[in-house]
mmCIF file of C-alpha atoms in Angstrom:
data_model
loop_
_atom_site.group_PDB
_atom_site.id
_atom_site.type_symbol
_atom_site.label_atom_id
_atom_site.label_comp_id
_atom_site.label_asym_id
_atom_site.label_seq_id
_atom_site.Cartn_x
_atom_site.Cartn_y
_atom_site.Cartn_z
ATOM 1 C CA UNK A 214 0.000 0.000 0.000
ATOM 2 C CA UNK A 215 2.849 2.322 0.799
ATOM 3 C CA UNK A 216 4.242 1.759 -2.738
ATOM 4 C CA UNK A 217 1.069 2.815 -4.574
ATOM 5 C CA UNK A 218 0.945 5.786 -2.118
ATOM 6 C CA UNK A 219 4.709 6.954 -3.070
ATOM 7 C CA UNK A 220 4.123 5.875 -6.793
ATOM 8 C CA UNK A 221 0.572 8.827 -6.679
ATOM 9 C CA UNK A 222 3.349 11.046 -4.840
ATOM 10 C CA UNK A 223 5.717 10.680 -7.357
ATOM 11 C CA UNK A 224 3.388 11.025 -10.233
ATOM 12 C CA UNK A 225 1.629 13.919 -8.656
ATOM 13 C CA UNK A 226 4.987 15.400 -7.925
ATOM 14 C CA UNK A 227 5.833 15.434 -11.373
ATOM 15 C CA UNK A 228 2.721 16.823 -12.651
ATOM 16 C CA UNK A 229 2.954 19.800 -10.450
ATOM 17 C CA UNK A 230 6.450 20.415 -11.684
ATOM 18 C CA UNK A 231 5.507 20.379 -15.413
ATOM 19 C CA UNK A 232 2.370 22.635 -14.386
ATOM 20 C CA UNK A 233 5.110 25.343 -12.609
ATOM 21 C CA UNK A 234 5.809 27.424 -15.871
ATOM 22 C CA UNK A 235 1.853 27.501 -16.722
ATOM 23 C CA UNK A 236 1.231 29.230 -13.821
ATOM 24 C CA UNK A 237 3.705 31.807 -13.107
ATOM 25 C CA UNK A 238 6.267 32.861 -16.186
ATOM 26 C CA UNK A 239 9.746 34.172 -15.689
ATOM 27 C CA UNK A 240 10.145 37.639 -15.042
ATOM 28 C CA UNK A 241 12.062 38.621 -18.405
ATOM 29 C CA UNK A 242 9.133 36.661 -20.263
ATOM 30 C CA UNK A 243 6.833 39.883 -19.342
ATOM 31 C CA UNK A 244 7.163 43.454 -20.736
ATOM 32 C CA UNK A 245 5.336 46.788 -20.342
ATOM 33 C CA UNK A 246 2.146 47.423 -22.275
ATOM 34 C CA UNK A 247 0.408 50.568 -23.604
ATOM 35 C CA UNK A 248 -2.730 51.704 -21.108
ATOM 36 C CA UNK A 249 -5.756 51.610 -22.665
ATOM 37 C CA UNK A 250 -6.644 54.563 -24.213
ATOM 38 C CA UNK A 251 -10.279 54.889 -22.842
ATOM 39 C CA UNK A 252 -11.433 58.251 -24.257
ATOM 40 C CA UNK A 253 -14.314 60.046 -22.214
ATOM 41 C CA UNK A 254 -17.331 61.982 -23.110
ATOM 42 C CA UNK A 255 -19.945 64.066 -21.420
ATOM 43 C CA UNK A 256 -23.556 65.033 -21.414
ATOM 44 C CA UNK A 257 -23.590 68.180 -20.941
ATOM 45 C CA UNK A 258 -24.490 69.462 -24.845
ATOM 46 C CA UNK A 259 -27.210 67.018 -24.606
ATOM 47 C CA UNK A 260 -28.891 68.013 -21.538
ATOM 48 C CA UNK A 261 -28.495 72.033 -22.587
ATOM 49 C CA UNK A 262 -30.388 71.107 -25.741
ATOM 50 C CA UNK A 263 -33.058 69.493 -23.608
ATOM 51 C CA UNK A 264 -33.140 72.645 -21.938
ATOM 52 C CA UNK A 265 -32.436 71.224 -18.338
ATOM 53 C CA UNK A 266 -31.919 73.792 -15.748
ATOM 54 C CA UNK A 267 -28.086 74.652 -14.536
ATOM 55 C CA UNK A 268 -28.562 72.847 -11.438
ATOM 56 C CA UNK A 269 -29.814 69.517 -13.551
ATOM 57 C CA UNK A 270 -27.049 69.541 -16.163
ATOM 58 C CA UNK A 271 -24.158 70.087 -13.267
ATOM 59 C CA UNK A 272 -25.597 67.254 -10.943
ATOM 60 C CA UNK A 273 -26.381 64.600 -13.976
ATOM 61 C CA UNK A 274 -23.133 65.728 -15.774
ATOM 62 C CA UNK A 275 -21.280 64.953 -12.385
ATOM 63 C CA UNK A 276 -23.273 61.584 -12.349
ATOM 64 C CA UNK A 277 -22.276 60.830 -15.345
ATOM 65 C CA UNK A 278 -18.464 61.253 -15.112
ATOM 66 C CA UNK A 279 -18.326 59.706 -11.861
ATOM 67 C CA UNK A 280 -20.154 56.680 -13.466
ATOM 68 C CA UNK A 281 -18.349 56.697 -16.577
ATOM 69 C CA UNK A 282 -14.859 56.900 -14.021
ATOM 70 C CA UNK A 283 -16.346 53.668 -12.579
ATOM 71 C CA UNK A 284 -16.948 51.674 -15.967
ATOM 72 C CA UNK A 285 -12.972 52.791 -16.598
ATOM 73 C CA UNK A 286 -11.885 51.484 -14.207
ATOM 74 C CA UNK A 287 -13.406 48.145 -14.519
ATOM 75 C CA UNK A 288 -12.283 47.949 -17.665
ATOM 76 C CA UNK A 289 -8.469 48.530 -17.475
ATOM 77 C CA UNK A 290 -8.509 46.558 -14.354
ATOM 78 C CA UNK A 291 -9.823 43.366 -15.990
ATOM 79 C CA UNK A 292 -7.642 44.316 -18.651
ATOM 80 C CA UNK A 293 -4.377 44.395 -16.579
ATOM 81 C CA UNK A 294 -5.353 41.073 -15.149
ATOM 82 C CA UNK A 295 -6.350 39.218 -18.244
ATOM 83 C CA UNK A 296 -3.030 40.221 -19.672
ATOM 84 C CA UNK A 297 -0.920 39.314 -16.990
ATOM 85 C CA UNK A 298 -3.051 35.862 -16.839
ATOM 86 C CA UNK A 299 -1.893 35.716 -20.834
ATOM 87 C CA UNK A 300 1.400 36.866 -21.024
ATOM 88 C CA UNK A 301 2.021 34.353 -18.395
ATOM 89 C CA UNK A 302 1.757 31.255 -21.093
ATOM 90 C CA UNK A 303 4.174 33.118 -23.335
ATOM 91 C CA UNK A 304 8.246 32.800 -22.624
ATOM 92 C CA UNK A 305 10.487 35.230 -23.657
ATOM 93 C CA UNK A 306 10.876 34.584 -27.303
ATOM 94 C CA UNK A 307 7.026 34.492 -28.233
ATOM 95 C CA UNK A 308 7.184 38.445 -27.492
ATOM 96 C CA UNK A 309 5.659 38.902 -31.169
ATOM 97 C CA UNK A 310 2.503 36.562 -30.069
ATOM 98 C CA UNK A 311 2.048 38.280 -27.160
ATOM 99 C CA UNK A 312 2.000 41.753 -28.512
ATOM 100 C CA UNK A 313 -0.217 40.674 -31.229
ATOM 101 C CA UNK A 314 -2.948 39.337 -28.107
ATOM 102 C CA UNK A 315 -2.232 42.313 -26.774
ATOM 103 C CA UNK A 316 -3.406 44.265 -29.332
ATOM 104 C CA UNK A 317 -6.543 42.129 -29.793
ATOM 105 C CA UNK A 318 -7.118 42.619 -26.482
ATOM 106 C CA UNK A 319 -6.709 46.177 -26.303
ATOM 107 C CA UNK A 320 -9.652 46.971 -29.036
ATOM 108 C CA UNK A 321 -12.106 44.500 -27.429
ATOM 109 C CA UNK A 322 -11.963 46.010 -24.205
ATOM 110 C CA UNK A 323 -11.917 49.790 -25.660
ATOM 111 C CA UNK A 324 -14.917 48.670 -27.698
ATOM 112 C CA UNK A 325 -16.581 47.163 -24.719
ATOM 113 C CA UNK A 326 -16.196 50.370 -22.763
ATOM 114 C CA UNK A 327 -17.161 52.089 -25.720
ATOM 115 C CA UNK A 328 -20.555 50.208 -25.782
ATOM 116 C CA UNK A 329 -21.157 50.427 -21.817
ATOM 117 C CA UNK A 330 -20.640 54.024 -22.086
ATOM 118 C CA UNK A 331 -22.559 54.641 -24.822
ATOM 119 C CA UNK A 332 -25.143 52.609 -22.679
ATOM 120 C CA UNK A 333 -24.915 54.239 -19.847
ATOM 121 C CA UNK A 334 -25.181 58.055 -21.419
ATOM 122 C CA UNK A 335 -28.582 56.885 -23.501
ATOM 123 C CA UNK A 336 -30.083 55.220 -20.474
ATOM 124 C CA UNK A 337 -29.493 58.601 -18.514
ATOM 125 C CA UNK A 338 -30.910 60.547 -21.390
ATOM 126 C CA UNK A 339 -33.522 58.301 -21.896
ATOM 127 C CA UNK A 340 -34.497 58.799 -18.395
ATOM 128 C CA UNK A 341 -34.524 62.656 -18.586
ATOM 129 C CA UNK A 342 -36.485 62.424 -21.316
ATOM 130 C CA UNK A 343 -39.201 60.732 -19.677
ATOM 131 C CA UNK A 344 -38.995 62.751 -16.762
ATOM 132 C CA UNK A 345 -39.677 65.181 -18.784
ATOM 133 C CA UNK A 346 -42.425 64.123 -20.041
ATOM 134 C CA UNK A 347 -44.139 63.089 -17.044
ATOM 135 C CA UNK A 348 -43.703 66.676 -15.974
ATOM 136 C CA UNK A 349 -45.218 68.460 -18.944
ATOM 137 C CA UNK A 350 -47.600 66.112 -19.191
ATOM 138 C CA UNK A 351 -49.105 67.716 -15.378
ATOM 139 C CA UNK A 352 -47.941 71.341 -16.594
ATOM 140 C CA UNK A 353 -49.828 73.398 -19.160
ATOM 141 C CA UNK A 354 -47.819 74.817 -21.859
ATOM 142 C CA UNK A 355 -46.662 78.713 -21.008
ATOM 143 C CA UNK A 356 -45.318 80.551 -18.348
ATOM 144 C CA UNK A 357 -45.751 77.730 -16.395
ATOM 145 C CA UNK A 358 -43.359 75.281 -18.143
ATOM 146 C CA UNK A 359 -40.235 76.815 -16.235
ATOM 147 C CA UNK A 360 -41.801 75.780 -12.925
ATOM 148 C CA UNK A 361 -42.261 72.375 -14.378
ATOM 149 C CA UNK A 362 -38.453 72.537 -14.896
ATOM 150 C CA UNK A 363 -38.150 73.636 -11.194
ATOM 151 C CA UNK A 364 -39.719 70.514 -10.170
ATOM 152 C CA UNK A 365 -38.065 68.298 -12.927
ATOM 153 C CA UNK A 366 -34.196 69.258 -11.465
ATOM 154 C CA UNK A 367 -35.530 67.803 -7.768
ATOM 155 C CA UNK A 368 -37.490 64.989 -9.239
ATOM 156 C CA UNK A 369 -34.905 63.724 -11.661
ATOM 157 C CA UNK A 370 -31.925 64.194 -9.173
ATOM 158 C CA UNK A 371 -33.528 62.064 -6.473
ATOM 159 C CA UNK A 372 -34.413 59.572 -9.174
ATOM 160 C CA UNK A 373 -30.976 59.164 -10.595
ATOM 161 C CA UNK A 374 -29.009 59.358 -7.052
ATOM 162 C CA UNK A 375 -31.025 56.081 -6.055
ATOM 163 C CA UNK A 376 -30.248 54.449 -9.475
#
């Protein structure tokens, strides 16, 4: 019984050793890589042309980049990880490979933060929008409308703070 114990040992020993490289590469096998270049945008021209008060385009403009800082983030830290979990299974003379990945990589996460952006600002907009119609839709038109704005800043920043 002992032999068949030392003989899994062994085997299991050897296995582990072959694994090694997999899961940790030498130090000269990695190299620096470009950041992602994760461009930003803002609402702002949007919200002016839905005629939002001040007050409503400087809090939902500051919702926005705070929430747009919070998709970037994500996205270059799964990106740092999933190339570090790559250029691990490359040595030092597959450099060209790994570059190559690398640039694969690099578009599919800039066009996935792209897309979530993109998301994010049309869900916000959509959301104004609606608010905004909810409003007027309890408002006559007139002199009355920029009250209706008045209570659209409140109602919309209280909606979108507990989003």
């Amino acid at each position: 019984m002992a032999t068949a114990t030392a003989r899994i040992a062994s085997f299991t020993e050897a296995t582990l050793a072959r694994m090694g490289p997999l899961l940790r590469a030498p130090p000269s096998a990695r190299r620096d890589h470009a950041p992602l270049q994760l461009i930003r945008t803002t609402i702002r021209p949007e919200l002016v042309a839905l005629n939002c008060t001040e007050r409503v385009i400087s809090s939902l403009s500051r919702l926005f980049e705070v929430s747009q800082e919070k998709l970037r983030r994500g996205a270059v830290f799964n990106y740092e990880g999933t190339l570090a979990a790559l250029s691990a299974t490359f040595d030092v003379h597959e450099q060209d490979g790994l570059a190559e990945y690398e640039c694969i990589l690099s578009a599919r996460y800039i066009s996935d933060y792209s897309e979530a952006r993109e998301q994010l600002r049309q869900a916000l907009l959509d959301r104004v929008h609606a608010t905004m119609m909810s409003c007027a839709g309890g408002n006559s038109r007139g002199a009355e409308s920029d009250s209706g704005r008045g209570n659209f800043s409140g109602e919309v920043v209280e909606v979108l703070e507990r989003a």
